Short mmCIF file of C-alpha atoms in Angstrom, two decimals:
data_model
loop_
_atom_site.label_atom_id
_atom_site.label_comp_id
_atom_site.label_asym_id
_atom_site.label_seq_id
_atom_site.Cartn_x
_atom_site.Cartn_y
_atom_site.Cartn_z
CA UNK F 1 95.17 52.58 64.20
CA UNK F 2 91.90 52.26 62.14
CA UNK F 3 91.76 55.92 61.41
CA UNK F 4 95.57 56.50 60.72
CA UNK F 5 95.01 53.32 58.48
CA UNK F 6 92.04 54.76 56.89
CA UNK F 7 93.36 57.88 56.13
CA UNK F 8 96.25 56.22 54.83
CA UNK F 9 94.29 54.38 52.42
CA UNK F 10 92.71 57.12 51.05
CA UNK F 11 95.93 59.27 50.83
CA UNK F 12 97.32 56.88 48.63
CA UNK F 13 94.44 55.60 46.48
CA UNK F 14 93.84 59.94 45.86
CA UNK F 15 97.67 60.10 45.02
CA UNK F 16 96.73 57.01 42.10
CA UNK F 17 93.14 58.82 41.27
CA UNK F 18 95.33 61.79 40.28
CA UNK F 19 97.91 60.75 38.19
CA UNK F 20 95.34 58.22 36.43
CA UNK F 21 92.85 60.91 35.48
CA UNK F 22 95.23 63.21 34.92
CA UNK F 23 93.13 65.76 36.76
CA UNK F 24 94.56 67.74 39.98
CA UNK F 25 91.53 67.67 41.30
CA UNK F 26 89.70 64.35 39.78
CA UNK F 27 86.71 64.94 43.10
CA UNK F 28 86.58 68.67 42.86
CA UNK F 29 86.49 68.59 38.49
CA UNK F 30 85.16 65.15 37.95
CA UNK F 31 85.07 65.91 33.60
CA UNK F 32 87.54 63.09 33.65
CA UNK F 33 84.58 60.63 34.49
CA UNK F 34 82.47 61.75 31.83
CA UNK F 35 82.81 59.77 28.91
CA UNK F 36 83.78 56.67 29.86
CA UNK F 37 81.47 55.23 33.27
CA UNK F 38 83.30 51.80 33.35
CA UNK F 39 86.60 52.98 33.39
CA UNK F 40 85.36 56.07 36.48
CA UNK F 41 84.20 53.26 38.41
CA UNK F 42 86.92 50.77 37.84
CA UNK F 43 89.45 53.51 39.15
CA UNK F 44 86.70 54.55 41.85
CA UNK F 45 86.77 51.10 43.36
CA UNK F 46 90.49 51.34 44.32
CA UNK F 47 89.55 53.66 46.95
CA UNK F 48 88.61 51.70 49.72
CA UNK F 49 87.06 52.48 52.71
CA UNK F 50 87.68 49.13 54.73
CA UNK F 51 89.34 50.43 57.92
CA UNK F 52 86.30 53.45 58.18
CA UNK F 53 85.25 52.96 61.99
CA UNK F 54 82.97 55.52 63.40
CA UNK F 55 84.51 55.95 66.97
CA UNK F 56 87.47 56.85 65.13
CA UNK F 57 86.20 60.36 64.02
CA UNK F 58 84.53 61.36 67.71
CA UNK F 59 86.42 64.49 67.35
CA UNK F 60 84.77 65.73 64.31
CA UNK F 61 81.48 67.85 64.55
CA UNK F 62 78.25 65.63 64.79
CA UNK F 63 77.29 67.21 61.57
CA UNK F 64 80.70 66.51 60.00
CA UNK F 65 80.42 62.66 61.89
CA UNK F 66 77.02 62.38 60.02
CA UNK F 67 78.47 63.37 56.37
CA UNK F 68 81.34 60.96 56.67
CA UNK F 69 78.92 57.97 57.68
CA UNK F 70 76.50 58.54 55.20
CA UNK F 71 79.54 59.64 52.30
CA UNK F 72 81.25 56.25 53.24
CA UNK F 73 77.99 54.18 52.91
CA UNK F 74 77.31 55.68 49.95
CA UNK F 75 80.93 54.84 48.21
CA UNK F 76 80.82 51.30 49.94
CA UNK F 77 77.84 50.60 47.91
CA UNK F 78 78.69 51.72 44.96
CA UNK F 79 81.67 50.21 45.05
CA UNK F 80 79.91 46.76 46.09
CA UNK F 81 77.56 47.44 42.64
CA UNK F 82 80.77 47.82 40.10
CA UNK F 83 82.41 45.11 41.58
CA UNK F 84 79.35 42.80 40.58
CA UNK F 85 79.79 43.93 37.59
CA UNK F 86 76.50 46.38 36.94
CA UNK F 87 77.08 49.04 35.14
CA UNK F 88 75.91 52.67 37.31
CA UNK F 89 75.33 54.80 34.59
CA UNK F 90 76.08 58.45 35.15
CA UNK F 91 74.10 59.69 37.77
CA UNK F 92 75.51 57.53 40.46
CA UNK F 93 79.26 57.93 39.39
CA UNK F 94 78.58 61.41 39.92
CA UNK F 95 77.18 60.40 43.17
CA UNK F 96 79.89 58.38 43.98
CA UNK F 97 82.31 61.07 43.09
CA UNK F 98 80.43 63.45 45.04
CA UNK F 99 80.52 60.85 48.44
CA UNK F 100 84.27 60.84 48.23
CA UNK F 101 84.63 64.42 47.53
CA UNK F 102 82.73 64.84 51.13
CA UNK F 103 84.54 62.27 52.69
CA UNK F 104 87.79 64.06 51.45
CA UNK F 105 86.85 67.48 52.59
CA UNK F 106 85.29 66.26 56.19
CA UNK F 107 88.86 64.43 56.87
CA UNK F 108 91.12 66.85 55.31
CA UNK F 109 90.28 69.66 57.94
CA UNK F 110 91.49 68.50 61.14
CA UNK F 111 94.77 67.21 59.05
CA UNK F 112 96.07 69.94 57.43
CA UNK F 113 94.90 71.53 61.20
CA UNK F 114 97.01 69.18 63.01
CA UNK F 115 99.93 69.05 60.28
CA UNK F 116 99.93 72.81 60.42
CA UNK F 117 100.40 73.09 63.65
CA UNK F 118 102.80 70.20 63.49
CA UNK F 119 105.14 72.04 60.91
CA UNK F 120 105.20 75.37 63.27
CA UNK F 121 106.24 73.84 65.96
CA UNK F 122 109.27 72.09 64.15
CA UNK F 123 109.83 75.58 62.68
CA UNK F 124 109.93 77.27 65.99
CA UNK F 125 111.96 74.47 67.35
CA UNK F 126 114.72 75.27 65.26
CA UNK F 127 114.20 78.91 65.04
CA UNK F 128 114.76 79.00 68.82
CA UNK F 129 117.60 76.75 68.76
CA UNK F 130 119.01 78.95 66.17
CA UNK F 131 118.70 81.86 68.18
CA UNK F 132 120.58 80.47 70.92
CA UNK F 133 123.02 80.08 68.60
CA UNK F 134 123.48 83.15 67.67
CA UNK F 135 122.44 82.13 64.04
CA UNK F 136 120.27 84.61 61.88
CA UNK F 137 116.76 83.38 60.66
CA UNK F 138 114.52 83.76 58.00
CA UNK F 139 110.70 82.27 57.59
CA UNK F 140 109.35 81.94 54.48
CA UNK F 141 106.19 80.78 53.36
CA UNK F 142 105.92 77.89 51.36
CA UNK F 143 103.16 75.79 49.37
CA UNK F 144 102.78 72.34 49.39
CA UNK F 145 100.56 70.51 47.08
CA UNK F 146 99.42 66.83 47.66
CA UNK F 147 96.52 64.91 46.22
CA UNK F 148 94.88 64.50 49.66
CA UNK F 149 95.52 68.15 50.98
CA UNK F 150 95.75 70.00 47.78
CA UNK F 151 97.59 73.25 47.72
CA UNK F 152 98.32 74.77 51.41
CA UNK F 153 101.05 76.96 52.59
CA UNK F 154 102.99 76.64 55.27
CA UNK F 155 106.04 78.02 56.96
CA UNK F 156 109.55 77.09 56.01
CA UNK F 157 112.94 78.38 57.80
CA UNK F 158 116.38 79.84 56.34
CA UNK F 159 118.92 80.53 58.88
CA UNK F 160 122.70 81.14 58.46
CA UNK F 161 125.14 79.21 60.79
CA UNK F 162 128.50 80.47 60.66
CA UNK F 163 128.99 80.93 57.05
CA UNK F 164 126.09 78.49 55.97
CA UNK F 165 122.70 78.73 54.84
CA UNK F 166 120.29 75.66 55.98
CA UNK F 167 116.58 75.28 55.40
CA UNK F 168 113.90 73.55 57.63
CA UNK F 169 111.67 72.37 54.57
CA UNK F 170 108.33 70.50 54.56
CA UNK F 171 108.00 68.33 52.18
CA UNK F 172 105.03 66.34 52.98
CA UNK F 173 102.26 65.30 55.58
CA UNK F 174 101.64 62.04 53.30
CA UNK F 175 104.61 60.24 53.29
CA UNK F 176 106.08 56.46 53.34
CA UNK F 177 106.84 55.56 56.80
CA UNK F 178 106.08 58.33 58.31
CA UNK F 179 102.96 60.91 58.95
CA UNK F 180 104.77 63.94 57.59
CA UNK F 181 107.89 64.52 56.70
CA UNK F 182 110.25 67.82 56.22
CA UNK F 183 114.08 68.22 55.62
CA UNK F 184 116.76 69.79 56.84
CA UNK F 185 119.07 70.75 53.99
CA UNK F 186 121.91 73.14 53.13
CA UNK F 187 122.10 75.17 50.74
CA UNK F 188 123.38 75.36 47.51
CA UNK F 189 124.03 71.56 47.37
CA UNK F 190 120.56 70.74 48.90
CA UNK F 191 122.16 67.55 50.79
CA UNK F 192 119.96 66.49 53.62
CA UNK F 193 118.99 64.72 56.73
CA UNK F 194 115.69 63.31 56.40
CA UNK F 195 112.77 64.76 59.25
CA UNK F 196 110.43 62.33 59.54
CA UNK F 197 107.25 62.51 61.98
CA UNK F 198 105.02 60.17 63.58
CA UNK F 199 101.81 61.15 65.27
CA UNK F 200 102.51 59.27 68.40
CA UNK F 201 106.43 60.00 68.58
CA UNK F 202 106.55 63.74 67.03
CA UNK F 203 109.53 64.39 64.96
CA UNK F 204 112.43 62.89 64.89
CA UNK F 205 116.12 63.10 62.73
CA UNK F 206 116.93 60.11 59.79
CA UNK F 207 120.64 59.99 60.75
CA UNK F 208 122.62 58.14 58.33
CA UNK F 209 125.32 60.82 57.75
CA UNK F 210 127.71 58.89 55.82
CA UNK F 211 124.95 56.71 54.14
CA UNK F 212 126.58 53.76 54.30
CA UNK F 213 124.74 51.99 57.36
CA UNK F 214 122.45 49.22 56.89
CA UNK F 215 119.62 50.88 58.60
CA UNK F 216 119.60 54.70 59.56
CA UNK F 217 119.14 55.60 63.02
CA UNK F 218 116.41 58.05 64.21
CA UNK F 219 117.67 60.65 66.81
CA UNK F 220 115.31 62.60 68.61
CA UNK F 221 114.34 66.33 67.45
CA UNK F 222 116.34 68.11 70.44
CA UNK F 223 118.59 70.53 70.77
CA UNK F 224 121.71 68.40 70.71
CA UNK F 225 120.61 66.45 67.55
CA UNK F 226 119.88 69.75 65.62
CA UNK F 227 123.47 71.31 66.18
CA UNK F 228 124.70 67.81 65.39
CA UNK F 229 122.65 67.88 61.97
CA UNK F 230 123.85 71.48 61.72
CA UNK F 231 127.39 71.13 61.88
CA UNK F 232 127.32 67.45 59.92
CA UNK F 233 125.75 69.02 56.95
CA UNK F 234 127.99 71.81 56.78
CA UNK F 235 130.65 69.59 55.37
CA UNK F 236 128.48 69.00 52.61
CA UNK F 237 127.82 72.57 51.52
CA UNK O 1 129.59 52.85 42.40
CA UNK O 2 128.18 55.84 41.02
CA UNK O 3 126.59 58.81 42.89
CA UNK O 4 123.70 60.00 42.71
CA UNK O 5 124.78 63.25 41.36
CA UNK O 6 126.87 61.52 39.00
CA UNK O 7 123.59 59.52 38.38
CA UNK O 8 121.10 62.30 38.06
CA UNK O 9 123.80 63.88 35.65
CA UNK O 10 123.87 61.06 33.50
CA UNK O 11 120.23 60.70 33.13
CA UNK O 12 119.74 64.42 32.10
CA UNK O 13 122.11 63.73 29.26
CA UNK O 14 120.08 60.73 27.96
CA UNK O 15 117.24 63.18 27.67
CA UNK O 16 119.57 65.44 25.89
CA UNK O 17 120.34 62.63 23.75
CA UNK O 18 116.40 62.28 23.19
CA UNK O 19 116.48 65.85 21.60
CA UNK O 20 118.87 65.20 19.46
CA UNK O 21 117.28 62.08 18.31
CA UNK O 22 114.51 63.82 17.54
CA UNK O 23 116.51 67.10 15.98
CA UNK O 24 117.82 63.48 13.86
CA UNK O 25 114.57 62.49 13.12
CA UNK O 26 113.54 65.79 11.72
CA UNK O 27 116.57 66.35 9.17
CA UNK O 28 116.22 62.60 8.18
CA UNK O 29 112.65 63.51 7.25
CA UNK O 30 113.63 66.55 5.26
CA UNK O 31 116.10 64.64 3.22
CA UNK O 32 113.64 61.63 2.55
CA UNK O 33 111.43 64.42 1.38
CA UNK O 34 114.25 65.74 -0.79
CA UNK O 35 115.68 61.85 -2.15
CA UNK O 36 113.39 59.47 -1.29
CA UNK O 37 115.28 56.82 -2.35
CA UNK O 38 118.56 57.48 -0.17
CA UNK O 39 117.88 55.07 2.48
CA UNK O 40 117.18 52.43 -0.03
CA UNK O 41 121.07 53.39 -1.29
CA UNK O 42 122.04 53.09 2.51
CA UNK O 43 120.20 49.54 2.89
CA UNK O 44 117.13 51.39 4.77
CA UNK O 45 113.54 51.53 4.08
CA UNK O 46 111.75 54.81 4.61
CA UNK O 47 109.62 52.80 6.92
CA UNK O 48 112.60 52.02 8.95
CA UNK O 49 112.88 56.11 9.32
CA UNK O 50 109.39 56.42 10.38
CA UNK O 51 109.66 53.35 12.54
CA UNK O 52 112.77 55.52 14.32
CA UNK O 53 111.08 58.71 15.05
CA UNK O 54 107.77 56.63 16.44
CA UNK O 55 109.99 54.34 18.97
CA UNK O 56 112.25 57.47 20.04
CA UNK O 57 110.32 58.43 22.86
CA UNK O 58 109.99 54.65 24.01
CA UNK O 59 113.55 53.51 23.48
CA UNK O 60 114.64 56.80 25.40
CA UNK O 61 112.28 56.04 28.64
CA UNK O 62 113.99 52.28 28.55
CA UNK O 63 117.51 54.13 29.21
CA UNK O 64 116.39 56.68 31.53
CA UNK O 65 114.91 54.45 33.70
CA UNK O 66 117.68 51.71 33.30
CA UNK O 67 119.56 54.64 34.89
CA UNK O 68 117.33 55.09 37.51
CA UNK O 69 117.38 51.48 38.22
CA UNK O 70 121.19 50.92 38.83
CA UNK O 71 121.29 53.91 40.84
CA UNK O 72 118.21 52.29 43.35
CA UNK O 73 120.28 49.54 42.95
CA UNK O 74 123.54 50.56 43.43
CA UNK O 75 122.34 52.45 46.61
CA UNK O 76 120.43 49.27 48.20
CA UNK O 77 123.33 46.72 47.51
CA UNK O 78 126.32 49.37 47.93
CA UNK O 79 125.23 51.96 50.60
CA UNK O 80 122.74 50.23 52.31
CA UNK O 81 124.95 46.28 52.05
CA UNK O 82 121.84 44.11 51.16
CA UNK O 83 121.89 41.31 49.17
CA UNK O 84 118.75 40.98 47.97
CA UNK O 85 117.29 41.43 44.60
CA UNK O 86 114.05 42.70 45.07
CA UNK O 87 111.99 43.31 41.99
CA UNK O 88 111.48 47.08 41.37
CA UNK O 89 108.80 47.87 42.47
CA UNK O 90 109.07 46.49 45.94
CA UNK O 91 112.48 48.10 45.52
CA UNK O 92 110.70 51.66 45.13
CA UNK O 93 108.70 51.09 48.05
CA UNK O 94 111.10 49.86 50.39
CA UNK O 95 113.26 52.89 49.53
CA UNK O 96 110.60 54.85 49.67
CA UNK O 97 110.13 54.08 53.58
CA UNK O 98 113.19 53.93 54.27
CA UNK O 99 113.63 57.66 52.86
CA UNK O 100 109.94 58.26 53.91
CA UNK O 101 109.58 59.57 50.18
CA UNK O 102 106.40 61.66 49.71
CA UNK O 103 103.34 58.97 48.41
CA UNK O 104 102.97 61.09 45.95
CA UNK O 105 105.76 61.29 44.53
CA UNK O 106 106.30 57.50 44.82
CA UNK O 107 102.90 56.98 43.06
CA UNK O 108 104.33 59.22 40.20
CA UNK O 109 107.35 56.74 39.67
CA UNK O 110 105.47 54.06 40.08
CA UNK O 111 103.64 54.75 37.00
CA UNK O 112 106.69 55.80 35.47
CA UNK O 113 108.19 52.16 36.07
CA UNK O 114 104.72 51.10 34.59
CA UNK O 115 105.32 52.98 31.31
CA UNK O 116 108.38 51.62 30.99
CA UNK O 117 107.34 48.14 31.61
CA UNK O 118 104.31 48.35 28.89
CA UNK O 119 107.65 49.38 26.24
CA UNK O 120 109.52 46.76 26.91
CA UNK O 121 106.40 44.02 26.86
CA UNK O 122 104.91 45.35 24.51
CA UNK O 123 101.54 46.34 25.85
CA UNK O 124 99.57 48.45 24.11
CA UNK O 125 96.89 51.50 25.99
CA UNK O 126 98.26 49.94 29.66
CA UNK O 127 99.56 53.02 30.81
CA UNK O 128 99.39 57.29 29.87
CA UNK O 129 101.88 58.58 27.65
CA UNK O 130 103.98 60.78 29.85
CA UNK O 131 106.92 63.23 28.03
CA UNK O 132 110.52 62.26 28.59
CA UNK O 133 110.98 65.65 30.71
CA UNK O 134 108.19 64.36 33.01
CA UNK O 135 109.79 61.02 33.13
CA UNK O 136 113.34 63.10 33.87
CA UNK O 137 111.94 65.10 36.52
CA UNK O 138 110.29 62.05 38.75
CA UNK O 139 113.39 60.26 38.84
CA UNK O 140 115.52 62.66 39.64
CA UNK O 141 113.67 64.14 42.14
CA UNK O 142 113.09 60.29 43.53
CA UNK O 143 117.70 60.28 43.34
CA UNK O 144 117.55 63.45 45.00
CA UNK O 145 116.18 62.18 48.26
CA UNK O 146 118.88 59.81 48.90
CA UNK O 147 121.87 60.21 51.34
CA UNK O 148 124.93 61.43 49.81
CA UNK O 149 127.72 58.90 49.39
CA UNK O 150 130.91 59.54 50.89
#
């Protein structure tokens, strides 16, 4: 869990970085830091690399293993300095910047790898399914941009069942409950069921069709479950 | 109960409401410009005028989000039957999980709920300005990921 946890962390603390600097890329164009050091390391410190375990990241290259361990010492002690209270001065914000930036880009490979892959294989799920179905399809490719991931592309599906068009749509790998999430919606109204995924339990369907349940049930991503979704949304269309 | 639709519908009119506040703001100015002295004949300062076009943007945010608000809560206490009262921002983030709401998309709310809360107390340089179309657009795209009510 340390390495979902970690990653998790850092998802969320690059989603704040973001919107604070007001930069899309505040590791890749640090000019935000530049005129003000105290307030760069005050918002620097909210990243935090507590759950970092080494074991976690066997998979990674040794060279790639070797980056992230010296990136994450080097961001642990900076952050230890600000939080005593000593100012860094701009060479080692840029430092620190730079750490993160490598930690960022070291992680953010096998993710979007893994979430890639993830998103085709919900797309050809349904795409077969459709087929069987005897319901046209349509992929489309579409981009996604998140603070951790930045802008990526990745497939999205349009098919017509009986008089409706329905999307499979990614939305997200960094999401609140969940490590990824898509939706399957119909179109024009756009109402949806909710396609959450979990890296130990795959994806799954947020049923809660008429909303007013106290806590919506997750069906499995089958067959049965899809045509279910199918035929529940095309009420709402 | 309203729905979200309804919801989402009534918040884009505030902001419409905003533009003509500010369409307001700019004919007032012309006429001060004109006869200075008509708001003093109306029981108005011209301060009060300038005072109105500065807190526009402010007073507008306070009612779109107050819109926002009863529609999170009219979803938690109406569709979802819980009791509690949680304080918005655990609000946003239990939604948010339920929903399984992108993080960054909560993260941009969030600091739309801190804008709003630095106008109503008052605090000065605690959060970014952010326009009321940028306010508009995270909150309805936050509505737009709940169920449908039926």
């Amino acid at each position: 869990m340390s390495r979902q946890n970690f990653i998790h962390d850092l998802a969320w603390a690059l989603s704040h970085l973001r919107i604070s600097t007001r930069s899309k890329d505040p590791l890749g164009d640090p000019r935000w830091a530049e005129n003000d050091e105290a307030r760069a390391a005050f918002l620097l410190r909210d990243v935090r690399l507590k759950d970092y375990q080494p074991n976690d990241f066997v998979d990674l290259t040794e060279a790639d293993q070797a980056t992230l361990r010296e990136a994450v010492w080097e961001c642990r002690r900076s952050a230890q300095e600000a939080l005593s209270g000593q100012p860094l001065g701009k060479e080692r914000i840029e430092a620190w910047i730079e750490a993160l930036r490598r930690i960022r880009d070291v992680v953010r490979k096998p993710i979007l790898q893994e979430w890639s892959a993830a998103v085709e294989a919900l797309v050809a799920d349904a795409e077969g399914w459709s087929w069987k179905h005897g319901w046209s399809t349509k992929r489309e490719s579409k981009e996604i941009d998140e603070a951790f991931l930045e802008t990526y592309e990745v497939p999205k599906l349009l098919f017509h069942a009986n008089g409706a068009t329905l999307v499979v749509d990614p939305v997200a790998r960094f999401a609140m409950g969940a490590e990824g999430v898509a939706e399957l919606a119909v179109v024009p109204s756009y109402d949806h069921m909710v396609l959450p995924r979990t890296i130990d339990e795959g994806w799954r369907i947020l049923s809660d069709e008429s909303a007013r349940v106290r806590t919506a049930r997750l069906d499995p991503w089958n067959e049965g479950s899809f045509v279910q979704a199918v035929s529940y949304l095309k009420t709402l269309q | 109960m309203i729905e979200h639709q309804r919801r989402i519908e009534r918040i884009r009119s505030v902001e419409r409401e905003y533009k003509a506040g500010c369409a307001a703001a700019n004919l007032l100015a012309e006429r001060l410009a004109s006869d200075p002295s008509c708001g003093v004949r109306e029981g108005w300062k011209n301060g009060d005028a300038q005072n109105y076009r500065d807190n526009l943007g402010p007073t507008f945010v306070i009612r779109l989000f107050a819109e926002f608000e009863a529609g999170l809560r009219d979803y938690w206490a109406g569709a979802r039957s819980r009791r509690s009262k949680p304080p918005m921002r655990d609000l946003l983030d239990a939604i948010s999980t339920e929903r399984r709401i992108a993080r960054d998309l909560l993260a941009q709310v969030h600091e739309v709920r801190e804008l709003r809360n630095s106008y109503v107390h008052d605090r000065e340089g605690s959060s970014a300005d952010l326009d009321i179309a940028e306010v508009r657009s995270r909150v309805c795209r936050f509505l737009s990921r709940l169920p449908r009510e039926r």
